[in-house]
Amino acid sequence: MKSILLVGLGRFGRHIAEKLFDLNHQVMAVDQKEERVDSILPFVTNAQIGDSTNPDFLVSLGIRNFDLCIVAIGDNFQSSLETTSLLKELGAKEVVSRAASDVHAKFLLKNGADDIVYPERQLATWTAIRYSAEHIFDYIELDHEHAIFEVQVPTDWAGKTVGELDVRKRYNINIMAVKEDGILDLAISPETSITEKKTMLVLGTIKQIQKVFHI
């Protein structure tokens, strides 16, 4: 369990708060708009109305006590930048900030952000890959070169075992799990049977997976 400060309760911030609630983390949520703060109360440990660009307000929150600070402000570049910078100046252990563009990201990183998230870009990438091919069911990008894809079992793979396919040696990819009827099986062994009813979670370079599965 982590203690997390979440600044900004727009749609993105709210989704983060709800997911952190599901994961049983302690969250302090902050926003300037009273209605946003009131609506998020069931999902957070505490919430306050305040201006995150005000150093005195941030000091009152005890920034050093949080394991992680998330700046989810998406509609005000200046506020996002100032908040990120102030959090770091006040001793934040880790600051993750939302960026809307590469320029925004560069300024955030130069002013204290330890990491950047691009929700719109990441969702756009996921949507494009997920829905541009009928045999792709999910996609998780690990870095610019590697990803995990949930793919349909190719016809000529069905009825064989993981050992018989030997995809690590033949294609330099790894079968991480198989899924059937929504149930995920992570206990993969050379004897695991691959059938047409299953989907596979495969890990490798994006280019290699695209080549193997004709994405």
PDB file of N, CA and C in Angstrom, residues 56-160:
ATOM      1  N   ASP A  56       2.222  27.544  -0.018  1.00  0.00           N
ATOM      2  CA  ASP A  56       1.724  27.378   1.350  1.00  0.00           C
ATOM      3  C   ASP A  56       0.700  26.251   1.436  1.00  0.00           C
ATOM      4  N   PHE A  57      -0.154  26.163   0.417  1.00  0.00           N
ATOM      5  CA  PHE A  57      -1.158  25.093   0.400  1.00  0.00           C
ATOM      6  C   PHE A  57      -0.477  23.732   0.304  1.00  0.00           C
ATOM      7  N   LEU A  58       0.505  23.611  -0.588  1.00  0.00           N
ATOM      8  CA  LEU A  58       1.194  22.331  -0.733  1.00  0.00           C
ATOM      9  C   LEU A  58       1.958  21.961   0.532  1.00  0.00           C
ATOM     10  N   VAL A  59       2.574  22.938   1.170  1.00  0.00           N
ATOM     11  CA  VAL A  59       3.292  22.672   2.422  1.00  0.00           C
ATOM     12  C   VAL A  59       2.347  22.086   3.466  1.00  0.00           C
ATOM     13  N   SER A  60       1.131  22.603   3.487  1.00  0.00           N
ATOM     14  CA  SER A  60       0.153  22.137   4.481  1.00  0.00           C
ATOM     15  C   SER A  60      -0.228  20.673   4.281  1.00  0.00           C
ATOM     16  N   LEU A  61       0.028  20.142   3.092  1.00  0.00           N
ATOM     17  CA  LEU A  61      -0.324  18.745   2.802  1.00  0.00           C
ATOM     18  C   LEU A  61       0.741  17.761   3.286  1.00  0.00           C
ATOM     19  N   GLY A  62       1.949  18.283   3.586  1.00  0.00           N
ATOM     20  CA  GLY A  62       3.027  17.396   4.036  1.00  0.00           C
ATOM     21  C   GLY A  62       3.571  16.548   2.896  1.00  0.00           C
ATOM     22  N   ILE A  63       4.097  17.209   1.899  1.00  0.00           N
ATOM     23  CA  ILE A  63       4.515  16.543   0.656  1.00  0.00           C
ATOM     24  C   ILE A  63       5.488  15.395   0.895  1.00  0.00           C
ATOM     25  N   ARG A  64       6.396  15.548   1.818  1.00  0.00           N
ATOM     26  CA  ARG A  64       7.409  14.519   2.066  1.00  0.00           C
ATOM     27  C   ARG A  64       6.814  13.212   2.584  1.00  0.00           C
ATOM     28  N   ASN A  65       5.581  13.244   3.035  1.00  0.00           N
ATOM     29  CA  ASN A  65       4.960  12.048   3.598  1.00  0.00           C
ATOM     30  C   ASN A  65       4.368  11.116   2.534  1.00  0.00           C
ATOM     31  N   PHE A  66       4.303  11.597   1.292  1.00  0.00           N
ATOM     32  CA  PHE A  66       3.700  10.790   0.231  1.00  0.00           C
ATOM     33  C   PHE A  66       4.768   9.973  -0.492  1.00  0.00           C
ATOM     34  N   ASP A  67       4.434   8.730  -0.802  1.00  0.00           N
ATOM     35  CA  ASP A  67       5.345   7.883  -1.570  1.00  0.00           C
ATOM     36  C   ASP A  67       5.386   8.304  -3.036  1.00  0.00           C
ATOM     37  N   LEU A  68       4.273   8.865  -3.500  1.00  0.00           N
ATOM     38  CA  LEU A  68       4.155   9.226  -4.910  1.00  0.00           C
ATOM     39  C   LEU A  68       3.222  10.423  -5.065  1.00  0.00           C
ATOM     40  N   CYS A  69       3.593  11.334  -5.958  1.00  0.00           N
ATOM     41  CA  CYS A  69       2.728  12.465  -6.294  1.00  0.00           C
ATOM     42  C   CYS A  69       2.397  12.378  -7.781  1.00  0.00           C
ATOM     43  N   ILE A  70       1.106  12.409  -8.112  1.00  0.00           N
ATOM     44  CA  ILE A  70       0.663  12.352  -9.502  1.00  0.00           C
ATOM     45  C   ILE A  70       0.020  13.676  -9.863  1.00  0.00           C
ATOM     46  N   VAL A  71       0.564  14.346 -10.871  1.00  0.00           N
ATOM     47  CA  VAL A  71      -0.003  15.598 -11.354  1.00  0.00           C
ATOM     48  C   VAL A  71      -0.836  15.266 -12.590  1.00  0.00           C
ATOM     49  N   ALA A  72      -2.154  15.233 -12.423  1.00  0.00           N
ATOM     50  CA  ALA A  72      -3.052  14.813 -13.503  1.00  0.00           C
ATOM     51  C   ALA A  72      -3.724  16.008 -14.174  1.00  0.00           C
ATOM     52  N   ILE A  73      -3.185  17.203 -13.966  1.00  0.00           N
ATOM     53  CA  ILE A  73      -3.743  18.410 -14.573  1.00  0.00           C
ATOM     54  C   ILE A  73      -3.546  18.338 -16.082  1.00  0.00           C
ATOM     55  N   GLY A  74      -4.624  18.475 -16.848  1.00  0.00           N
ATOM     56  CA  GLY A  74      -4.492  18.346 -18.287  1.00  0.00           C
ATOM     57  C   GLY A  74      -4.919  19.564 -19.075  1.00  0.00           C
ATOM     58  N   ASP A  75      -5.581  20.516 -18.423  1.00  0.00           N
ATOM     59  CA  ASP A  75      -6.142  21.645 -19.164  1.00  0.00           C
ATOM     60  C   ASP A  75      -5.435  22.971 -18.899  1.00  0.00           C
ATOM     61  N   ASN A  76      -4.335  22.940 -18.174  1.00  0.00           N
ATOM     62  CA  ASN A  76      -3.624  24.172 -17.857  1.00  0.00           C
ATOM     63  C   ASN A  76      -2.129  23.886 -17.782  1.00  0.00           C
ATOM     64  N   PHE A  77      -1.425  24.205 -18.863  1.00  0.00           N
ATOM     65  CA  PHE A  77       0.005  23.923 -18.953  1.00  0.00           C
ATOM     66  C   PHE A  77       0.780  24.580 -17.821  1.00  0.00           C
ATOM     67  N   GLN A  78       0.484  25.848 -17.557  1.00  0.00           N
ATOM     68  CA  GLN A  78       1.229  26.593 -16.545  1.00  0.00           C
ATOM     69  C   GLN A  78       1.025  25.994 -15.157  1.00  0.00           C
ATOM     70  N   SER A  79      -0.194  25.648 -14.826  1.00  0.00           N
ATOM     71  CA  SER A  79      -0.467  25.059 -13.508  1.00  0.00           C
ATOM     72  C   SER A  79       0.215  23.714 -13.350  1.00  0.00           C
ATOM     73  N   SER A  80       0.186  22.922 -14.409  1.00  0.00           N
ATOM     74  CA  SER A  80       0.851  21.624 -14.383  1.00  0.00           C
ATOM     75  C   SER A  80       2.341  21.783 -14.137  1.00  0.00           C
ATOM     76  N   LEU A  81       2.953  22.723 -14.841  1.00  0.00           N
ATOM     77  CA  LEU A  81       4.389  22.966 -14.717  1.00  0.00           C
ATOM     78  C   LEU A  81       4.751  23.487 -13.331  1.00  0.00           C
ATOM     79  N   GLU A  82       4.010  24.464 -12.851  1.00  0.00           N
ATOM     80  CA  GLU A  82       4.290  25.050 -11.538  1.00  0.00           C
ATOM     81  C   GLU A  82       4.095  24.027 -10.434  1.00  0.00           C
ATOM     82  N   THR A  83       3.024  23.253 -10.527  1.00  0.00           N
ATOM     83  CA  THR A  83       2.747  22.235  -9.507  1.00  0.00           C
ATOM     84  C   THR A  83       3.857  21.197  -9.458  1.00  0.00           C
ATOM     85  N   THR A  84       4.270  20.726 -10.617  1.00  0.00           N
ATOM     86  CA  THR A  84       5.346  19.736 -10.694  1.00  0.00           C
ATOM     87  C   THR A  84       6.621  20.267 -10.068  1.00  0.00           C
ATOM     88  N   SER A  85       6.976  21.487 -10.421  1.00  0.00           N
ATOM     89  CA  SER A  85       8.197  22.105  -9.904  1.00  0.00           C
ATOM     90  C   SER A  85       8.135  22.290  -8.394  1.00  0.00           C
ATOM     91  N   LEU A  86       6.999  22.782  -7.902  1.00  0.00           N
ATOM     92  CA  LEU A  86       6.850  23.017  -6.462  1.00  0.00           C
ATOM     93  C   LEU A  86       6.915  21.707  -5.667  1.00  0.00           C
ATOM     94  N   LEU A  87       6.279  20.678  -6.187  1.00  0.00           N
ATOM     95  CA  LEU A  87       6.291  19.392  -5.488  1.00  0.00           C
ATOM     96  C   LEU A  87       7.716  18.895  -5.290  1.00  0.00           C
ATOM     97  N   LYS A  88       8.519  19.024  -6.323  1.00  0.00           N
ATOM     98  CA  LYS A  88       9.902  18.567  -6.227  1.00  0.00           C
ATOM     99  C   LYS A  88      10.699  19.448  -5.268  1.00  0.00           C
ATOM    100  N   GLU A  89      10.477  20.747  -5.328  1.00  0.00           N
ATOM    101  CA  GLU A  89      11.169  21.672  -4.427  1.00  0.00           C
ATOM    102  C   GLU A  89      10.828  21.389  -2.964  1.00  0.00           C
ATOM    103  N   LEU A  90       9.606  20.933  -2.728  1.00  0.00           N
ATOM    104  CA  LEU A  90       9.153  20.678  -1.364  1.00  0.00           C
ATOM    105  C   LEU A  90       9.506  19.270  -0.877  1.00  0.00           C
ATOM    106  N   GLY A  91      10.266  18.537  -1.687  1.00  0.00           N
ATOM    107  CA  GLY A  91      10.771  17.250  -1.218  1.00  0.00           C
ATOM    108  C   GLY A  91       9.983  16.031  -1.630  1.00  0.00           C
ATOM    109  N   ALA A  92       9.163  16.135  -2.667  1.00  0.00           N
ATOM    110  CA  ALA A  92       8.416  14.958  -3.135  1.00  0.00           C
ATOM    111  C   ALA A  92       9.376  13.845  -3.547  1.00  0.00           C
ATOM    112  N   LYS A  93       9.075  12.629  -3.124  1.00  0.00           N
ATOM    113  CA  LYS A  93       9.941  11.490  -3.430  1.00  0.00           C
ATOM    114  C   LYS A  93       9.891  11.115  -4.904  1.00  0.00           C
ATOM    115  N   GLU A  94       8.705  11.130  -5.479  1.00  0.00           N
ATOM    116  CA  GLU A  94       8.537  10.780  -6.885  1.00  0.00           C
ATOM    117  C   GLU A  94       7.350  11.550  -7.449  1.00  0.00           C
ATOM    118  N   VAL A  95       7.575  12.186  -8.598  1.00  0.00           N
ATOM    119  CA  VAL A  95       6.520  12.967  -9.233  1.00  0.00           C
ATOM    120  C   VAL A  95       6.282  12.440 -10.645  1.00  0.00           C
ATOM    121  N   VAL A  96       5.047  12.046 -10.918  1.00  0.00           N
ATOM    122  CA  VAL A  96       4.648  11.608 -12.246  1.00  0.00           C
ATOM    123  C   VAL A  96       3.622  12.611 -12.764  1.00  0.00           C
ATOM    124  N   SER A  97       3.907  13.203 -13.933  1.00  0.00           N
ATOM    125  CA  SER A  97       3.046  14.260 -14.448  1.00  0.00           C
ATOM    126  C   SER A  97       2.452  13.908 -15.798  1.00  0.00           C
ATOM    127  N   ARG A  98       1.255  14.405 -16.019  1.00  0.00           N
ATOM    128  CA  ARG A  98       0.559  14.202 -17.291  1.00  0.00           C
ATOM    129  C   ARG A  98       1.057  15.221 -18.309  1.00  0.00           C
ATOM    130  N   ALA A  99       1.342  14.746 -19.522  1.00  0.00           N
ATOM    131  CA  ALA A  99       1.779  15.632 -20.596  1.00  0.00           C
ATOM    132  C   ALA A  99       0.825  15.519 -21.774  1.00  0.00           C
ATOM    133  N   ALA A 100       0.633  16.646 -22.457  1.00  0.00           N
ATOM    134  CA  ALA A 100      -0.233  16.655 -23.627  1.00  0.00           C
ATOM    135  C   ALA A 100       0.568  16.679 -24.923  1.00  0.00           C
ATOM    136  N   SER A 101       1.860  16.976 -24.826  1.00  0.00           N
ATOM    137  CA  SER A 101       2.694  17.062 -26.021  1.00  0.00           C
ATOM    138  C   SER A 101       4.149  16.822 -25.638  1.00  0.00           C
ATOM    139  N   ASP A 102       5.002  16.647 -26.634  1.00  0.00           N
ATOM    140  CA  ASP A 102       6.427  16.449 -26.382  1.00  0.00           C
ATOM    141  C   ASP A 102       7.049  17.684 -25.746  1.00  0.00           C
ATOM    142  N   VAL A 103       6.621  18.861 -26.184  1.00  0.00           N
ATOM    143  CA  VAL A 103       7.138  20.108 -25.602  1.00  0.00           C
ATOM    144  C   VAL A 103       6.759  20.195 -24.129  1.00  0.00           C
ATOM    145  N   HIS A 104       5.520  19.895 -23.839  1.00  0.00           N
ATOM    146  CA  HIS A 104       5.044  19.886 -22.456  1.00  0.00           C
ATOM    147  C   HIS A 104       5.873  18.906 -21.626  1.00  0.00           C
ATOM    148  N   ALA A 105       6.100  17.733 -22.168  1.00  0.00           N
ATOM    149  CA  ALA A 105       6.867  16.704 -21.456  1.00  0.00           C
ATOM    150  C   ALA A 105       8.286  17.172 -21.150  1.00  0.00           C
ATOM    151  N   LYS A 106       8.926  17.811 -22.116  1.00  0.00           N
ATOM    152  CA  LYS A 106      10.300  18.285 -21.917  1.00  0.00           C
ATOM    153  C   LYS A 106      10.370  19.310 -20.788  1.00  0.00           C
ATOM    154  N   PHE A 107       9.418  20.233 -20.753  1.00  0.00           N
ATOM    155  CA  PHE A 107       9.392  21.234 -19.689  1.00  0.00           C
ATOM    156  C   PHE A 107       9.137  20.586 -18.327  1.00  0.00           C
ATOM    157  N   LEU A 108       8.235  19.618 -18.297  1.00  0.00           N
ATOM    158  CA  LEU A 108       7.938  18.934 -17.039  1.00  0.00           C
ATOM    159  C   LEU A 108       9.153  18.189 -16.508  1.00  0.00           C
ATOM    160  N   LEU A 109       9.849  17.487 -17.400  1.00  0.00           N
ATOM    161  CA  LEU A 109      11.032  16.736 -16.987  1.00  0.00           C
ATOM    162  C   LEU A 109      12.151  17.657 -16.509  1.00  0.00           C
ATOM    163  N   LYS A 110      12.273  18.800 -17.126  1.00  0.00           N
ATOM    164  CA  LYS A 110      13.301  19.759 -16.717  1.00  0.00           C
ATOM    165  C   LYS A 110      12.949  20.454 -15.407  1.00  0.00           C
ATOM    166  N   ASN A 111      11.673  20.406 -15.052  1.00  0.00           N
ATOM    167  CA  ASN A 111      11.227  21.119 -13.850  1.00  0.00           C
ATOM    168  C   ASN A 111      10.765  20.192 -12.735  1.00  0.00           C
ATOM    169  N   GLY A 112      11.287  18.964 -12.733  1.00  0.00           N
ATOM    170  CA  GLY A 112      11.060  18.135 -11.555  1.00  0.00           C
ATOM    171  C   GLY A 112      10.344  16.828 -11.749  1.00  0.00           C
ATOM    172  N   ALA A 113       9.664  16.641 -12.866  1.00  0.00           N
ATOM    173  CA  ALA A 113       8.940  15.377 -13.066  1.00  0.00           C
ATOM    174  C   ALA A 113       9.921  14.215 -13.200  1.00  0.00           C
ATOM    175  N   ASP A 114       9.652  13.130 -12.497  1.00  0.00           N
ATOM    176  CA  ASP A 114      10.482  11.921 -12.609  1.00  0.00           C
ATOM    177  C   ASP A 114      10.040  11.059 -13.783  1.00  0.00           C
ATOM    178  N   ASP A 115       8.776  11.179 -14.134  1.00  0.00           N
ATOM    179  CA  ASP A 115       8.259  10.409 -15.266  1.00  0.00           C
ATOM    180  C   ASP A 115       7.052  11.133 -15.839  1.00  0.00           C
ATOM    181  N   ILE A 116       6.703  10.760 -17.078  1.00  0.00           N
ATOM    182  CA  ILE A 116       5.628  11.417 -17.814  1.00  0.00           C
ATOM    183  C   ILE A 116       4.643  10.363 -18.307  1.00  0.00           C
ATOM    184  N   VAL A 117       3.359  10.724 -18.293  1.00  0.00           N
ATOM    185  CA  VAL A 117       2.351   9.877 -18.927  1.00  0.00           C
ATOM    186  C   VAL A 117       1.620  10.695 -19.990  1.00  0.00           C
ATOM    187  N   TYR A 118       1.301  10.024 -21.090  1.00  0.00           N
ATOM    188  CA  TYR A 118       0.558  10.629 -22.196  1.00  0.00           C
ATOM    189  C   TYR A 118      -0.764   9.876 -22.353  1.00  0.00           C
ATOM    190  N   PRO A 119      -1.778  10.168 -21.583  1.00  0.00           N
ATOM    191  CA  PRO A 119      -3.008   9.359 -21.662  1.00  0.00           C
ATOM    192  C   PRO A 119      -3.663   9.362 -23.038  1.00  0.00           C
ATOM    193  N   GLU A 120      -3.740  10.529 -23.685  1.00  0.00           N
ATOM    194  CA  GLU A 120      -4.386  10.592 -24.993  1.00  0.00           C
ATOM    195  C   GLU A 120      -3.588   9.812 -26.035  1.00  0.00           C
ATOM    196  N   ARG A 121      -2.262  10.030 -26.043  1.00  0.00           N
ATOM    197  CA  ARG A 121      -1.423   9.347 -27.022  1.00  0.00           C
ATOM    198  C   ARG A 121      -1.418   7.838 -26.783  1.00  0.00           C
ATOM    199  N   GLN A 122      -1.311   7.432 -25.511  1.00  0.00           N
ATOM    200  CA  GLN A 122      -1.263   6.009 -25.203  1.00  0.00           C
ATOM    201  C   GLN A 122      -2.576   5.321 -25.549  1.00  0.00           C
ATOM    202  N   LEU A 123      -3.687   5.997 -25.281  1.00  0.00           N
ATOM    203  CA  LEU A 123      -4.988   5.420 -25.634  1.00  0.00           C
ATOM    204  C   LEU A 123      -5.173   5.380 -27.142  1.00  0.00           C
ATOM    205  N   ALA A 124      -4.690   6.407 -27.835  1.00  0.00           N
ATOM    206  CA  ALA A 124      -4.799   6.430 -29.288  1.00  0.00           C
ATOM    207  C   ALA A 124      -4.012   5.275 -29.904  1.00  0.00           C
ATOM    208  N   THR A 125      -2.806   5.031 -29.375  1.00  0.00           N
ATOM    209  CA  THR A 125      -1.987   3.926 -29.877  1.00  0.00           C
ATOM    210  C   THR A 125      -2.682   2.597 -29.636  1.00  0.00           C
ATOM    211  N   TRP A 126      -3.199   2.419 -28.420  1.00  0.00           N
ATOM    212  CA  TRP A 126      -3.896   1.174 -28.073  1.00  0.00           C
ATOM    213  C   TRP A 126      -5.101   0.965 -28.991  1.00  0.00           C
ATOM    214  N   THR A 127      -5.886   2.013 -29.206  1.00  0.00           N
ATOM    215  CA  THR A 127      -7.085   1.908 -30.035  1.00  0.00           C
ATOM    216  C   THR A 127      -6.738   1.546 -31.475  1.00  0.00           C
ATOM    217  N   ALA A 128      -5.700   2.207 -32.005  1.00  0.00           N
ATOM    218  CA  ALA A 128      -5.308   1.942 -33.384  1.00  0.00           C
ATOM    219  C   ALA A 128      -4.872   0.495 -33.575  1.00  0.00           C
ATOM    220  N   ILE A 129      -4.067  -0.001 -32.644  1.00  0.00           N
ATOM    221  CA  ILE A 129      -3.577  -1.380 -32.759  1.00  0.00           C
ATOM    222  C   ILE A 129      -4.682  -2.383 -32.464  1.00  0.00           C
ATOM    223  N   ARG A 130      -5.449  -2.123 -31.423  1.00  0.00           N
ATOM    224  CA  ARG A 130      -6.485  -3.075 -31.009  1.00  0.00           C
ATOM    225  C   ARG A 130      -7.547  -3.272 -32.087  1.00  0.00           C
ATOM    226  N   TYR A 131      -7.975  -2.212 -32.746  1.00  0.00           N
ATOM    227  CA  TYR A 131      -9.111  -2.316 -33.655  1.00  0.00           C
ATOM    228  C   TYR A 131      -8.753  -2.327 -35.141  1.00  0.00           C
ATOM    229  N   SER A 132      -7.474  -2.268 -35.449  1.00  0.00           N
ATOM    230  CA  SER A 132      -7.081  -2.308 -36.858  1.00  0.00           C
ATOM    231  C   SER A 132      -6.863  -3.743 -37.343  1.00  0.00           C
ATOM    232  N   ALA A 133      -6.902  -4.705 -36.443  1.00  0.00           N
ATOM    233  CA  ALA A 133      -6.749  -6.117 -36.811  1.00  0.00           C
ATOM    234  C   ALA A 133      -7.720  -6.951 -35.984  1.00  0.00           C
ATOM    235  N   GLU A 134      -8.443  -7.840 -36.646  1.00  0.00           N
ATOM    236  CA  GLU A 134      -9.488  -8.608 -35.968  1.00  0.00           C
ATOM    237  C   GLU A 134      -8.928  -9.629 -34.985  1.00  0.00           C
ATOM    238  N   HIS A 135      -7.650 -10.013 -35.157  1.00  0.00           N
ATOM    239  CA  HIS A 135      -7.096 -11.057 -34.297  1.00  0.00           C
ATOM    240  C   HIS A 135      -6.267 -10.490 -33.145  1.00  0.00           C
ATOM    241  N   ILE A 136      -6.352  -9.184 -32.891  1.00  0.00           N
ATOM    242  CA  ILE A 136      -5.685  -8.556 -31.752  1.00  0.00           C
ATOM    243  C   ILE A 136      -6.742  -8.193 -30.713  1.00  0.00           C
ATOM    244  N   PHE A 137      -6.554  -8.640 -29.463  1.00  0.00           N
ATOM    245  CA  PHE A 137      -7.552  -8.423 -28.427  1.00  0.00           C
ATOM    246  C   PHE A 137      -7.094  -7.458 -27.344  1.00  0.00           C
ATOM    247  N   ASP A 138      -5.794  -7.291 -27.205  1.00  0.00           N
ATOM    248  CA  ASP A 138      -5.278  -6.319 -26.232  1.00  0.00           C
ATOM    249  C   ASP A 138      -3.820  -6.041 -26.563  1.00  0.00           C
ATOM    250  N   TYR A 139      -3.316  -4.947 -25.979  1.00  0.00           N
ATOM    251  CA  TYR A 139      -1.964  -4.506 -26.306  1.00  0.00           C
ATOM    252  C   TYR A 139      -1.429  -3.686 -25.148  1.00  0.00           C
ATOM    253  N   ILE A 140      -0.227  -4.031 -24.660  1.00  0.00           N
ATOM    254  CA  ILE A 140       0.416  -3.275 -23.586  1.00  0.00           C
ATOM    255  C   ILE A 140       1.829  -2.927 -24.030  1.00  0.00           C
ATOM    256  N   GLU A 141       2.091  -1.655 -24.236  1.00  0.00           N
ATOM    257  CA  GLU A 141       3.428  -1.222 -24.639  1.00  0.00           C
ATOM    258  C   GLU A 141       4.330  -1.137 -23.421  1.00  0.00           C
ATOM    259  N   LEU A 142       5.479  -1.801 -23.476  1.00  0.00           N
ATOM    260  CA  LEU A 142       6.424  -1.794 -22.360  1.00  0.00           C
ATOM    261  C   LEU A 142       7.473  -0.698 -22.531  1.00  0.00           C
ATOM    262  N   ASP A 143       7.912  -0.485 -23.756  1.00  0.00           N
ATOM    263  CA  ASP A 143       8.771   0.642 -24.108  1.00  0.00           C
ATOM    264  C   ASP A 143       8.602   0.860 -25.606  1.00  0.00           C
ATOM    265  N   HIS A 144       9.475   1.637 -26.220  1.00  0.00           N
ATOM    266  CA  HIS A 144       9.298   1.960 -27.632  1.00  0.00           C
ATOM    267  C   HIS A 144       9.509   0.752 -28.544  1.00  0.00           C
ATOM    268  N   GLU A 145      10.129  -0.300 -28.036  1.00  0.00           N
ATOM    269  CA  GLU A 145      10.442  -1.450 -28.880  1.00  0.00           C
ATOM    270  C   GLU A 145       9.711  -2.726 -28.488  1.00  0.00           C
ATOM    271  N   HIS A 146       9.273  -2.842 -27.222  1.00  0.00           N
ATOM    272  CA  HIS A 146       8.702  -4.098 -26.735  1.00  0.00           C
ATOM    273  C   HIS A 146       7.256  -3.923 -26.266  1.00  0.00           C
ATOM    274  N   ALA A 147       6.484  -4.987 -26.412  1.00  0.00           N
ATOM    275  CA  ALA A 147       5.087  -4.946 -25.985  1.00  0.00           C
ATOM    276  C   ALA A 147       4.573  -6.357 -25.732  1.00  0.00           C
ATOM    277  N   ILE A 148       3.427  -6.418 -25.062  1.00  0.00           N
ATOM    278  CA  ILE A 148       2.696  -7.674 -24.875  1.00  0.00           C
ATOM    279  C   ILE A 148       1.407  -7.567 -25.685  1.00  0.00           C
ATOM    280  N   PHE A 149       1.170  -8.524 -26.559  1.00  0.00           N
ATOM    281  CA  PHE A 149      -0.045  -8.569 -27.361  1.00  0.00           C
ATOM    282  C   PHE A 149      -0.884  -9.770 -26.944  1.00  0.00           C
ATOM    283  N   GLU A 150      -2.205  -9.562 -26.868  1.00  0.00           N
ATOM    284  CA  GLU A 150      -3.107 -10.702 -26.760  1.00  0.00           C
ATOM    285  C   GLU A 150      -3.614 -10.997 -28.161  1.00  0.00           C
ATOM    286  N   VAL A 151      -3.285 -12.177 -28.663  1.00  0.00           N
ATOM    287  CA  VAL A 151      -3.570 -12.495 -30.061  1.00  0.00           C
ATOM    288  C   VAL A 151      -4.359 -13.794 -30.184  1.00  0.00           C
ATOM    289  N   GLN A 152      -5.049 -13.899 -31.305  1.00  0.00           N
ATOM    290  CA  GLN A 152      -5.742 -15.137 -31.636  1.00  0.00           C
ATOM    291  C   GLN A 152      -4.708 -16.193 -32.028  1.00  0.00           C
ATOM    292  N   VAL A 153      -4.984 -17.432 -31.676  1.00  0.00           N
ATOM    293  CA  VAL A 153      -4.074 -18.521 -32.030  1.00  0.00           C
ATOM    294  C   VAL A 153      -4.114 -18.730 -33.541  1.00  0.00           C
ATOM    295  N   PRO A 154      -2.967 -18.652 -34.220  1.00  0.00           N
ATOM    296  CA  PRO A 154      -2.947 -18.932 -35.661  1.00  0.00           C
ATOM    297  C   PRO A 154      -3.437 -20.352 -35.946  1.00  0.00           C
ATOM    298  N   THR A 155      -4.084 -20.533 -37.056  1.00  0.00           N
ATOM    299  CA  THR A 155      -4.674 -21.830 -37.403  1.00  0.00           C
ATOM    300  C   THR A 155      -3.651 -22.962 -37.365  1.00  0.00           C
ATOM    301  N   ASP A 156      -2.449 -22.692 -37.889  1.00  0.00           N
ATOM    302  CA  ASP A 156      -1.452 -23.769 -37.942  1.00  0.00           C
ATOM    303  C   ASP A 156      -0.749 -24.014 -36.610  1.00  0.00           C
ATOM    304  N   TRP A 157      -1.076 -23.201 -35.580  1.00  0.00           N
ATOM    305  CA  TRP A 157      -0.534 -23.431 -34.236  1.00  0.00           C
ATOM    306  C   TRP A 157      -1.479 -24.273 -33.389  1.00  0.00           C
ATOM    307  N   ALA A 158      -2.750 -24.286 -33.742  1.00  0.00           N
ATOM    308  CA  ALA A 158      -3.767 -24.967 -32.942  1.00  0.00           C
ATOM    309  C   ALA A 158      -3.485 -26.465 -32.868  1.00  0.00           C
ATOM    310  N   GLY A 159      -3.668 -27.025 -31.667  1.00  0.00           N
ATOM    311  CA  GLY A 159      -3.465 -28.443 -31.461  1.00  0.00           C
ATOM    312  C   GLY A 159      -2.046 -28.813 -31.088  1.00  0.00           C
ATOM    313  N   LYS A 160      -1.161 -27.823 -31.037  1.00  0.00           N
ATOM    314  CA  LYS A 160       0.225 -28.089 -30.673  1.00  0.00           C
ATOM    315  C   LYS A 160       0.500 -27.591 -29.255  1.00  0.00           C
TER     316      LYS A 160
END
